[in-house]
PDB file of C-alpha atoms in Angstrom:
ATOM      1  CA  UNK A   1     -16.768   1.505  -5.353  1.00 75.00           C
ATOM      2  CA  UNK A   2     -17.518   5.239  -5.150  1.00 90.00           C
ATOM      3  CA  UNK A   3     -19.911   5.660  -1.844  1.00 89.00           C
ATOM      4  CA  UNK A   4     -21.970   8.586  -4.677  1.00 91.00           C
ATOM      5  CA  UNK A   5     -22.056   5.488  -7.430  1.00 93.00           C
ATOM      6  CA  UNK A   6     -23.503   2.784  -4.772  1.00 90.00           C
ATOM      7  CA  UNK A   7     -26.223   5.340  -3.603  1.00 89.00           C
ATOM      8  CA  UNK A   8     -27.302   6.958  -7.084  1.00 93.00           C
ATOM      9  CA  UNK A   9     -27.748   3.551  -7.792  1.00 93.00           C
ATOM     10  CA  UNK A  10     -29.823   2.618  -5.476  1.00 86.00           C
ATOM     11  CA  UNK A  11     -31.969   5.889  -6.243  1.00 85.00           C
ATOM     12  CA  UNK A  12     -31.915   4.891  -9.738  1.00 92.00           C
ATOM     13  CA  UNK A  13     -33.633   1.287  -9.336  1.00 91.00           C
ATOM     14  CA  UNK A  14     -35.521   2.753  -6.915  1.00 83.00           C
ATOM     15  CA  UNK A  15     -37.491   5.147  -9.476  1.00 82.00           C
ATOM     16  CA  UNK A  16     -37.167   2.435 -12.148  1.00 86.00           C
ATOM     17  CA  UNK A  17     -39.809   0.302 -10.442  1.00 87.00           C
ATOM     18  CA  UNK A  18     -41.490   2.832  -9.025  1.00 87.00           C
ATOM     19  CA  UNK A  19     -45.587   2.829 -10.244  1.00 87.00           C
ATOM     20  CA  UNK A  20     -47.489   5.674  -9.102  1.00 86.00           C
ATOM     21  CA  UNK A  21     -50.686   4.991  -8.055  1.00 80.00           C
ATOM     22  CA  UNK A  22     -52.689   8.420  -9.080  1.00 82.00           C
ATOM     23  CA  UNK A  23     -51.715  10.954 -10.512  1.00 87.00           C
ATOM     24  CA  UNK A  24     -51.436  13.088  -7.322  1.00 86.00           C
ATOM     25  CA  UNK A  25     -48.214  11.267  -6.767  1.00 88.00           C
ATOM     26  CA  UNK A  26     -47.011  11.923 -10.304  1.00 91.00           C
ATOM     27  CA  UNK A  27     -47.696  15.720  -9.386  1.00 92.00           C
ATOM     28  CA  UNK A  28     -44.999  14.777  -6.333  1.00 91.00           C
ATOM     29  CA  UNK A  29     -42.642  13.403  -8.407  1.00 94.00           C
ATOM     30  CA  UNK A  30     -42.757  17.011 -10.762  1.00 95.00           C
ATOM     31  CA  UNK A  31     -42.967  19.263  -7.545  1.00 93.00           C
ATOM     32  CA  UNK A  32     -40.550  16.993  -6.060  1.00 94.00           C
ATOM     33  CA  UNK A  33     -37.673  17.500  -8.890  1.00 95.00           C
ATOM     34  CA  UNK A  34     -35.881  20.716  -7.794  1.00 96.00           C
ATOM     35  CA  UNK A  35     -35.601  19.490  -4.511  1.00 96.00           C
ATOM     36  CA  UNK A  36     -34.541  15.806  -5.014  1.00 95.00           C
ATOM     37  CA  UNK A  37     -31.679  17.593  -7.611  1.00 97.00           C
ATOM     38  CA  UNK A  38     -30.643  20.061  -4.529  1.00 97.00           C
ATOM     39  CA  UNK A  39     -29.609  17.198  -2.255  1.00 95.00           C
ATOM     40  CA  UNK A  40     -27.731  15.646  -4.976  1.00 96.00           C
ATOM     41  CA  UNK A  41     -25.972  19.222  -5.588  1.00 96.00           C
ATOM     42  CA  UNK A  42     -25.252  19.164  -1.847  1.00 95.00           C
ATOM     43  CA  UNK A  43     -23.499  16.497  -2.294  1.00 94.00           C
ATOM     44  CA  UNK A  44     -21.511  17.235  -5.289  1.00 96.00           C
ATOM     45  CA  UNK A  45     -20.887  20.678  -3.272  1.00 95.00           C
ATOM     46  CA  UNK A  46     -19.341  18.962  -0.176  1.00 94.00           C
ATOM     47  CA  UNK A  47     -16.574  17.538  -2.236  1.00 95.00           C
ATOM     48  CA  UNK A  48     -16.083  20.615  -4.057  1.00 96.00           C
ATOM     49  CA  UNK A  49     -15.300  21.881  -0.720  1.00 95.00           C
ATOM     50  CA  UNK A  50     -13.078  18.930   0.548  1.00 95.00           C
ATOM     51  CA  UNK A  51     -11.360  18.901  -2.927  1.00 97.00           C
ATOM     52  CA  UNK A  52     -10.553  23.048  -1.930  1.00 97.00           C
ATOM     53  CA  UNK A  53     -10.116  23.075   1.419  1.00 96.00           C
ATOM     54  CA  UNK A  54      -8.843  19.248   2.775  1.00 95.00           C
ATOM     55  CA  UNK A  55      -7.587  16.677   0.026  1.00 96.00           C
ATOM     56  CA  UNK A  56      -3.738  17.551  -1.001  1.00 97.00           C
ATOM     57  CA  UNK A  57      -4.997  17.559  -4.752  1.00 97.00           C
ATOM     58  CA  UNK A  58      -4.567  20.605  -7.427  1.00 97.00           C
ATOM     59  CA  UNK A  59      -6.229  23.572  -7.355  1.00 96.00           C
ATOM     60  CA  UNK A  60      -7.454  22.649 -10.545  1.00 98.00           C
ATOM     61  CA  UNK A  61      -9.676  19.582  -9.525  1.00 98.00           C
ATOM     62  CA  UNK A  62     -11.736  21.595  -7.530  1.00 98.00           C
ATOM     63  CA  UNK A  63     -12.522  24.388 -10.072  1.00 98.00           C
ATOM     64  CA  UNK A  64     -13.598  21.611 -12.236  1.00 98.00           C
ATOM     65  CA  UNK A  65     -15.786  20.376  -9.614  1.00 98.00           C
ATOM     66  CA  UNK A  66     -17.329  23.358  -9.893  1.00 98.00           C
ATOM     67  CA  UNK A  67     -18.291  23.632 -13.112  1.00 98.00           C
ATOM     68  CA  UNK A  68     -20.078  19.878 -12.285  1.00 98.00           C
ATOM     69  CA  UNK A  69     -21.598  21.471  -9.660  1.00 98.00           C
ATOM     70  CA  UNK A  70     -22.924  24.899 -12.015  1.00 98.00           C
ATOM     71  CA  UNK A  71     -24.500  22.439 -14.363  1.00 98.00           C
ATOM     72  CA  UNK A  72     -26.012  20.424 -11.366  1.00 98.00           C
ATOM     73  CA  UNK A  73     -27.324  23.556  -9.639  1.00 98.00           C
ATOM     74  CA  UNK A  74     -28.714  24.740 -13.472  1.00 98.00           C
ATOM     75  CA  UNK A  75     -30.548  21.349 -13.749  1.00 98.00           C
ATOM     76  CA  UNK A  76     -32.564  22.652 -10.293  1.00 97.00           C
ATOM     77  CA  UNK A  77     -33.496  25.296 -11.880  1.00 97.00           C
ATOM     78  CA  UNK A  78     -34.892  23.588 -15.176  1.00 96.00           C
ATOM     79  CA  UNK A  79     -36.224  21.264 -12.826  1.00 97.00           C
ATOM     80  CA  UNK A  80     -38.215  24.142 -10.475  1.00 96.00           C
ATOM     81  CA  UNK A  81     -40.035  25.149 -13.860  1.00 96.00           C
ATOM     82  CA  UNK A  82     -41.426  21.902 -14.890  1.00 96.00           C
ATOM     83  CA  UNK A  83     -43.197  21.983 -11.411  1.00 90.00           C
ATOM     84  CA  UNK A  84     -44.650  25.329 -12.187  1.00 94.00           C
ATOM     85  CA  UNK A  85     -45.475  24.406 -15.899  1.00 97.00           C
ATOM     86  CA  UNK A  86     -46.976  21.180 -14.629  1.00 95.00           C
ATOM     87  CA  UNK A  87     -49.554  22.911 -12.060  1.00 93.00           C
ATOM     88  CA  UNK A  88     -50.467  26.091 -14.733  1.00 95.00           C
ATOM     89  CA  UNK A  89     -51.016  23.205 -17.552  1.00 95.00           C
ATOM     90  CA  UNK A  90     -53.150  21.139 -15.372  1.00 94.00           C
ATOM     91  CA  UNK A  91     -54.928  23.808 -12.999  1.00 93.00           C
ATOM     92  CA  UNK A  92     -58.084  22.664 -13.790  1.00 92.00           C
ATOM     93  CA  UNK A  93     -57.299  18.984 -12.998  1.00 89.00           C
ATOM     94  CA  UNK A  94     -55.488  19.771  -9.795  1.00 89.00           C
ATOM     95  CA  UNK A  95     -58.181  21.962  -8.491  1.00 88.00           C
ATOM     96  CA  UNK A  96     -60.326  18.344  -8.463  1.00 86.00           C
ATOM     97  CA  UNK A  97     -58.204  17.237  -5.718  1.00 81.00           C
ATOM     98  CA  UNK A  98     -57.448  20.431  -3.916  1.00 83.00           C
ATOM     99  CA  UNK A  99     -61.122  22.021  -4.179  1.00 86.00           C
ATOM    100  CA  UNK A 100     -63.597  19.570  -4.785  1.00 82.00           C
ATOM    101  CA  UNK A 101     -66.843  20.290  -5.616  1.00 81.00           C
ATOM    102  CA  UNK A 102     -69.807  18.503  -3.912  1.00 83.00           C
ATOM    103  CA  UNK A 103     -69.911  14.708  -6.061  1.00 78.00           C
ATOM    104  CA  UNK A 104     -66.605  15.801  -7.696  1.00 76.00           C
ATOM    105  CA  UNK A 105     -65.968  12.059  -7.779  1.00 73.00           C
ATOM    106  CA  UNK A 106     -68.742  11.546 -10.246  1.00 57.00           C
ATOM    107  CA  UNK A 107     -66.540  12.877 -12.822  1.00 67.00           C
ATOM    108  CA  UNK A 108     -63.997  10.687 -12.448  1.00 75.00           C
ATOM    109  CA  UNK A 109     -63.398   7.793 -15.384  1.00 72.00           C
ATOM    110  CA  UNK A 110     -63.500   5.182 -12.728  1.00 66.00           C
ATOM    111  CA  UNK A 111     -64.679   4.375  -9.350  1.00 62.00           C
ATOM    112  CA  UNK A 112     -63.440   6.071  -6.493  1.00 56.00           C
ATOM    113  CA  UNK A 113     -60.297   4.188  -5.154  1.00 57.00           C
ATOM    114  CA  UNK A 114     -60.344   3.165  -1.531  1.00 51.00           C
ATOM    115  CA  UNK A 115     -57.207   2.824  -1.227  1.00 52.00           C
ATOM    116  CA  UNK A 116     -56.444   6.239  -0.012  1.00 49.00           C
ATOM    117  CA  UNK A 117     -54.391   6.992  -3.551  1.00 51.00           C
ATOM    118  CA  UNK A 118     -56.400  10.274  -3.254  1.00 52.00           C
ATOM    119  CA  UNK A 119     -54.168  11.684  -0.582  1.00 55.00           C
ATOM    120  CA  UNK A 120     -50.363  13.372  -1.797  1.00 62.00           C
ATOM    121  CA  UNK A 121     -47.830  11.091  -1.278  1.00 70.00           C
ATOM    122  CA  UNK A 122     -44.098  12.306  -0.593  1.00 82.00           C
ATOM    123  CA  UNK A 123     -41.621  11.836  -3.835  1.00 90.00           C
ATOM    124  CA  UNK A 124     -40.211   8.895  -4.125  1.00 90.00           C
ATOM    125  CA  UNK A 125     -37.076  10.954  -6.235  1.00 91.00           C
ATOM    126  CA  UNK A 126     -36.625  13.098  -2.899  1.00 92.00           C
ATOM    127  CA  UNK A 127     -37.041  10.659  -0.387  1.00 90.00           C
ATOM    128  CA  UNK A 128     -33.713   8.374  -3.043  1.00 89.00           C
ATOM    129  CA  UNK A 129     -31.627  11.988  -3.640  1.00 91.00           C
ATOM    130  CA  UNK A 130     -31.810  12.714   0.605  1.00 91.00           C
ATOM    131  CA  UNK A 131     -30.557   8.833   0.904  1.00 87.00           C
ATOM    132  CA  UNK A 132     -27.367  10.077  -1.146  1.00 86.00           C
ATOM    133  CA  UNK A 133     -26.701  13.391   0.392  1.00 87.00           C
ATOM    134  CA  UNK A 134     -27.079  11.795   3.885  1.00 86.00           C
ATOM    135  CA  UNK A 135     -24.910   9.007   2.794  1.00 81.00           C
ATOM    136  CA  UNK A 136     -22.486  11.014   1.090  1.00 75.00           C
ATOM    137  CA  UNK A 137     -22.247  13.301   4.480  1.00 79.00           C
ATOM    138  CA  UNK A 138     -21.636  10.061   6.667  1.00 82.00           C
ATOM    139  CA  UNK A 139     -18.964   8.365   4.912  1.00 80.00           C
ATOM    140  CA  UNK A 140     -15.569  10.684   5.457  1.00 85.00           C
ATOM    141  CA  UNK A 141     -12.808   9.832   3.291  1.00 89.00           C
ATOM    142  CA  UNK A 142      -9.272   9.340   4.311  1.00 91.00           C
ATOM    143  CA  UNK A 143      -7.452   7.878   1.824  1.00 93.00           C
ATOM    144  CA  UNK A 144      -6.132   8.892  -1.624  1.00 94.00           C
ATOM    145  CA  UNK A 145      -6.342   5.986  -3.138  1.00 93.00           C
ATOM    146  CA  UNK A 146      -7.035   2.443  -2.861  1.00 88.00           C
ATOM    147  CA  UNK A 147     -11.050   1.245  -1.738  1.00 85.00           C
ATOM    148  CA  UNK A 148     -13.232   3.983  -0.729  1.00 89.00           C
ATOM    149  CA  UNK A 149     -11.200   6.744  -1.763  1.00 93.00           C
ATOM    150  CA  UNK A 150     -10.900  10.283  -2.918  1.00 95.00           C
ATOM    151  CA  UNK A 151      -9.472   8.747  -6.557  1.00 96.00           C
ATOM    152  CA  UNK A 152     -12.672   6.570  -6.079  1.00 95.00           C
ATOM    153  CA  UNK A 153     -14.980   9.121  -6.260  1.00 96.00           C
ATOM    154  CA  UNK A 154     -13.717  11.272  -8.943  1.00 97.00           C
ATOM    155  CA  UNK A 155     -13.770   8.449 -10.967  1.00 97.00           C
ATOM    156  CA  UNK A 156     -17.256   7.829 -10.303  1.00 96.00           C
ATOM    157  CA  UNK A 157     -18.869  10.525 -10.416  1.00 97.00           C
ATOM    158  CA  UNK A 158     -20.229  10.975 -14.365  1.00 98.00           C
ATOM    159  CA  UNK A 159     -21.447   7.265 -13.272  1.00 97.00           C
ATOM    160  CA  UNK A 160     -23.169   8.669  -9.912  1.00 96.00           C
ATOM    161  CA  UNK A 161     -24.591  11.764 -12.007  1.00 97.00           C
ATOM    162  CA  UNK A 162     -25.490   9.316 -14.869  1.00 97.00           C
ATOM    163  CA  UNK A 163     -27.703   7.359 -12.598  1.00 96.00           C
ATOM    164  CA  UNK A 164     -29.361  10.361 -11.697  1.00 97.00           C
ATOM    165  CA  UNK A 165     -30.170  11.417 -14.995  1.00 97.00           C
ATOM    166  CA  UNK A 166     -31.312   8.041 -16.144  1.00 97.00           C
ATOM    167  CA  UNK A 167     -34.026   8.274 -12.549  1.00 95.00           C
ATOM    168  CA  UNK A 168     -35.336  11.482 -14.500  1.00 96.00           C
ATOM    169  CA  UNK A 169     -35.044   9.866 -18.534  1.00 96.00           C
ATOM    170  CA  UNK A 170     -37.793   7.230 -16.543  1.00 95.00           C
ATOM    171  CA  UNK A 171     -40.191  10.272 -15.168  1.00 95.00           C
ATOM    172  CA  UNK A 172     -39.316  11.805 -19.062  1.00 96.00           C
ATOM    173  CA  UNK A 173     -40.700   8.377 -20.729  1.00 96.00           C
ATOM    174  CA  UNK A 174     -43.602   7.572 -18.615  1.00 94.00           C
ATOM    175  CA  UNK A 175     -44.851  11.502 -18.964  1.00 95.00           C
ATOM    176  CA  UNK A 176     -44.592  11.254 -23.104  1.00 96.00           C
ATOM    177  CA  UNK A 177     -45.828   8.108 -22.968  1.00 95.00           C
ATOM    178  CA  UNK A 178     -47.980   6.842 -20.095  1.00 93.00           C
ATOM    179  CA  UNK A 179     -49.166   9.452 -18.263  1.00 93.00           C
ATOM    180  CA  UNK A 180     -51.843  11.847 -18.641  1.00 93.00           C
ATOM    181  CA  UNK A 181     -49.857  15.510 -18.868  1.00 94.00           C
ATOM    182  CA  UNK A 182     -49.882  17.894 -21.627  1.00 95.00           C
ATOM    183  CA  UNK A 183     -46.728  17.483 -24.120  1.00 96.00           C
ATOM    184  CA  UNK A 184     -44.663  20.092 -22.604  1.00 97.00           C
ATOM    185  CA  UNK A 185     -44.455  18.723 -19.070  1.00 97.00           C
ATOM    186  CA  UNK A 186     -42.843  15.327 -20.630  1.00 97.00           C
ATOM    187  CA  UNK A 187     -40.625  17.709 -23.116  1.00 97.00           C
ATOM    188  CA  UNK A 188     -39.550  19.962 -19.648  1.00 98.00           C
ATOM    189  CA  UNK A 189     -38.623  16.754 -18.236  1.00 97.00           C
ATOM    190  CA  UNK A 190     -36.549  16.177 -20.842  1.00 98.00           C
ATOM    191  CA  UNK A 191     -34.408  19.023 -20.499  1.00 98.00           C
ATOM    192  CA  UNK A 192     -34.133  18.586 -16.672  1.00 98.00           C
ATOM    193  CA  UNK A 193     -32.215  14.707 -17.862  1.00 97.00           C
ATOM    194  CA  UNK A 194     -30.125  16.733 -21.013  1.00 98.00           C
ATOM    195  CA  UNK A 195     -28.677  19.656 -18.655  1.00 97.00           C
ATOM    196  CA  UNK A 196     -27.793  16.859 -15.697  1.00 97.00           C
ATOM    197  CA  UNK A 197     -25.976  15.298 -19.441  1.00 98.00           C
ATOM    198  CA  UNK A 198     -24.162  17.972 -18.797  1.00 98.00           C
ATOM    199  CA  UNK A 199     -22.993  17.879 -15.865  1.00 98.00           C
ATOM    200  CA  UNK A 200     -22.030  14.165 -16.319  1.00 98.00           C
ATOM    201  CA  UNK A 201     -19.654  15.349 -19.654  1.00 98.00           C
ATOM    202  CA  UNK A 202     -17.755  17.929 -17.049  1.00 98.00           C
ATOM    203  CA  UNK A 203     -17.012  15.308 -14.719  1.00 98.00           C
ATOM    204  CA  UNK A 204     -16.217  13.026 -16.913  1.00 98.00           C
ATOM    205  CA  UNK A 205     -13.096  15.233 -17.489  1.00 98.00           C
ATOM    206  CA  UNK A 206     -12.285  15.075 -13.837  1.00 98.00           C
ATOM    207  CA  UNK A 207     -10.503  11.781 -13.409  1.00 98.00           C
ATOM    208  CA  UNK A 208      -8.289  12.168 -16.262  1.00 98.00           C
ATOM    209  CA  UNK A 209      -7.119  15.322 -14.907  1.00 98.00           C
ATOM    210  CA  UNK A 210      -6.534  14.116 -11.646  1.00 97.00           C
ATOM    211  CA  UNK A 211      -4.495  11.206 -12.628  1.00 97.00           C
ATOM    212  CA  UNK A 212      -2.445  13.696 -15.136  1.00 97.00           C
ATOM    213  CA  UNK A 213      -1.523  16.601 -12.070  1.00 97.00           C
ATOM    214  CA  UNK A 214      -0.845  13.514  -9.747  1.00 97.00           C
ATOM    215  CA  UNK A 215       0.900  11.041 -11.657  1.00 96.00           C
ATOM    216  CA  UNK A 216       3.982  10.577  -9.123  1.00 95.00           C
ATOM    217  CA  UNK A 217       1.448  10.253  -5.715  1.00 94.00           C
ATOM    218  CA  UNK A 218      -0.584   7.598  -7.830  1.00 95.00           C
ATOM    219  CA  UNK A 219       2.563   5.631  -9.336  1.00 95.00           C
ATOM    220  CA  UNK A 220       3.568   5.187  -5.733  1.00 94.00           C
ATOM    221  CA  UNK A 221       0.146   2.901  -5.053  1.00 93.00           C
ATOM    222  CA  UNK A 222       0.429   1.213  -8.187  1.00 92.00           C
ATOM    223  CA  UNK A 223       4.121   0.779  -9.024  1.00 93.00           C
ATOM    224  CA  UNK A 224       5.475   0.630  -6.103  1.00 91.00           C
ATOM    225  CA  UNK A 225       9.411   0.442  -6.011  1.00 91.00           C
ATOM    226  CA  UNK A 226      10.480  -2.670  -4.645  1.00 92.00           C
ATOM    227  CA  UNK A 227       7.325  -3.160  -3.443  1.00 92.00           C
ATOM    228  CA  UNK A 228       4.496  -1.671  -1.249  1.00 91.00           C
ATOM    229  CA  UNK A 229       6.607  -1.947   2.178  1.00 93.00           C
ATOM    230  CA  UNK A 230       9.712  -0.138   0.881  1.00 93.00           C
ATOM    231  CA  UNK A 231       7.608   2.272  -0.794  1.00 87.00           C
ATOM    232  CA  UNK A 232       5.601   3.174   2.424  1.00 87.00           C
ATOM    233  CA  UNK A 233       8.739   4.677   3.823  1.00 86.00           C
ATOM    234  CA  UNK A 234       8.479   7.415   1.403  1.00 88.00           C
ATOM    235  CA  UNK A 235       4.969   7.905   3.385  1.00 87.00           C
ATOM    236  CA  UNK A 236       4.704  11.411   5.256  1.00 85.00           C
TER     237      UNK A 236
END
């Protein structure tokens, strides 16, 4: 499996049972969106790069790449204004936590939490999308094809990017339905999860083109003539 599937995955499921306890650490999870997008771009960039610059592919492959990556990198920006909408929307709630006036508590609906909810928390989204970029920067490829591959992650990428998107359809949901934000924070969200879409139908156009410029290298691994053996002594 794609090393960008297994950790977008885990990033996914991560967010998917992920219950904020305040709403200071669903302001996290807004602030934190541009950021936790950029080290998924990082990644995406890093095999832009390898597809120019190291993999004996097409030209071709990596200038779609980079239209994956534009889209990406256009999703951080969507995603940077929902954290600025978010904190002009809800100044006045924000400025609770961050300037409290003397018994600020006693306007609050219920008792004061002891838990220490109160204080920010990091976001959960970041802390997942810096798991991927650092995974994605550990594991070199060098192979083609066959296991963790080069083939291997082109395929799964619009599954890697999809996972990503679904980890912001969740923040989407909850902020229409469950949390306490003004309409256009949840409807922001929303567009953050339809421009990473995307991104997801570029890539998706990736694989195909890969196995159409490089029919002959991949019929070597998966028709071999007379064999694997005999076919490795075409191997350079």
């Amino acid at each position: 499996m794609s090393h960008f599937v297994q950790a977008t995955e885990a990033a996914r499921d991560a967010y998917a049972h992920y219950d904020p306890p305040a709403m200071l650490a669903v302001a996290a999870e807004y602030e934190g969106l541009p950021e936790g997008i950029s080290a998924v771009g990082q990644a995406i960039r890093d095999l832009v790069l390898n597809t120019a610059d190291r993999y004996p592919v097409d030209k071709a492959l990596a200038e779609q790449l980079a239209v994956v990556f534009a889209h990406v990198h256009a999703a951080e920006s969507k995603a940077a204004e929902v954290a600025h909408l978010f904190r002009d929307l809800h100044e006045h709630d924000l400025k609770r936590y961050e300037e409290p006036r003397p018994g600020e508590h006693m306007w609050n609906i219920f008792e004061r939490r002891l838990d220490g909810t109160y204080a920010r928390r990091p976001s959960v989204f970041v802390l997942a999308c810096q798991d991927i970029a650092h995974t994605y920067a550990r594991n070199e490829l060098t192979r083609m094809m066959n296991g963790p591959s080069v083939a291997a992650e082109y395929e799964g990428l619009p599954t890697g990017l999809e996972n990503i998107a679904a980890a912001i359809r969740f923040l989407a949901v909850k902020s229409a339905e469950a949390y306490p934000v003004e309409k256009p924070v949840a409807e922001a969200v929303a567009e953050v999860e339809h421009q990473l879409m995307r991104a997801v139908s570029a890539a998706q156009e990736l694989f195909p083109r890969f196995r159409r410029l490089h029919a002959p290298d991949i019929k070597r691994h998966e028709a071999p003539r007379n064999g694997t053996v005999a076919e490795a002594m075409w191997d350079a």
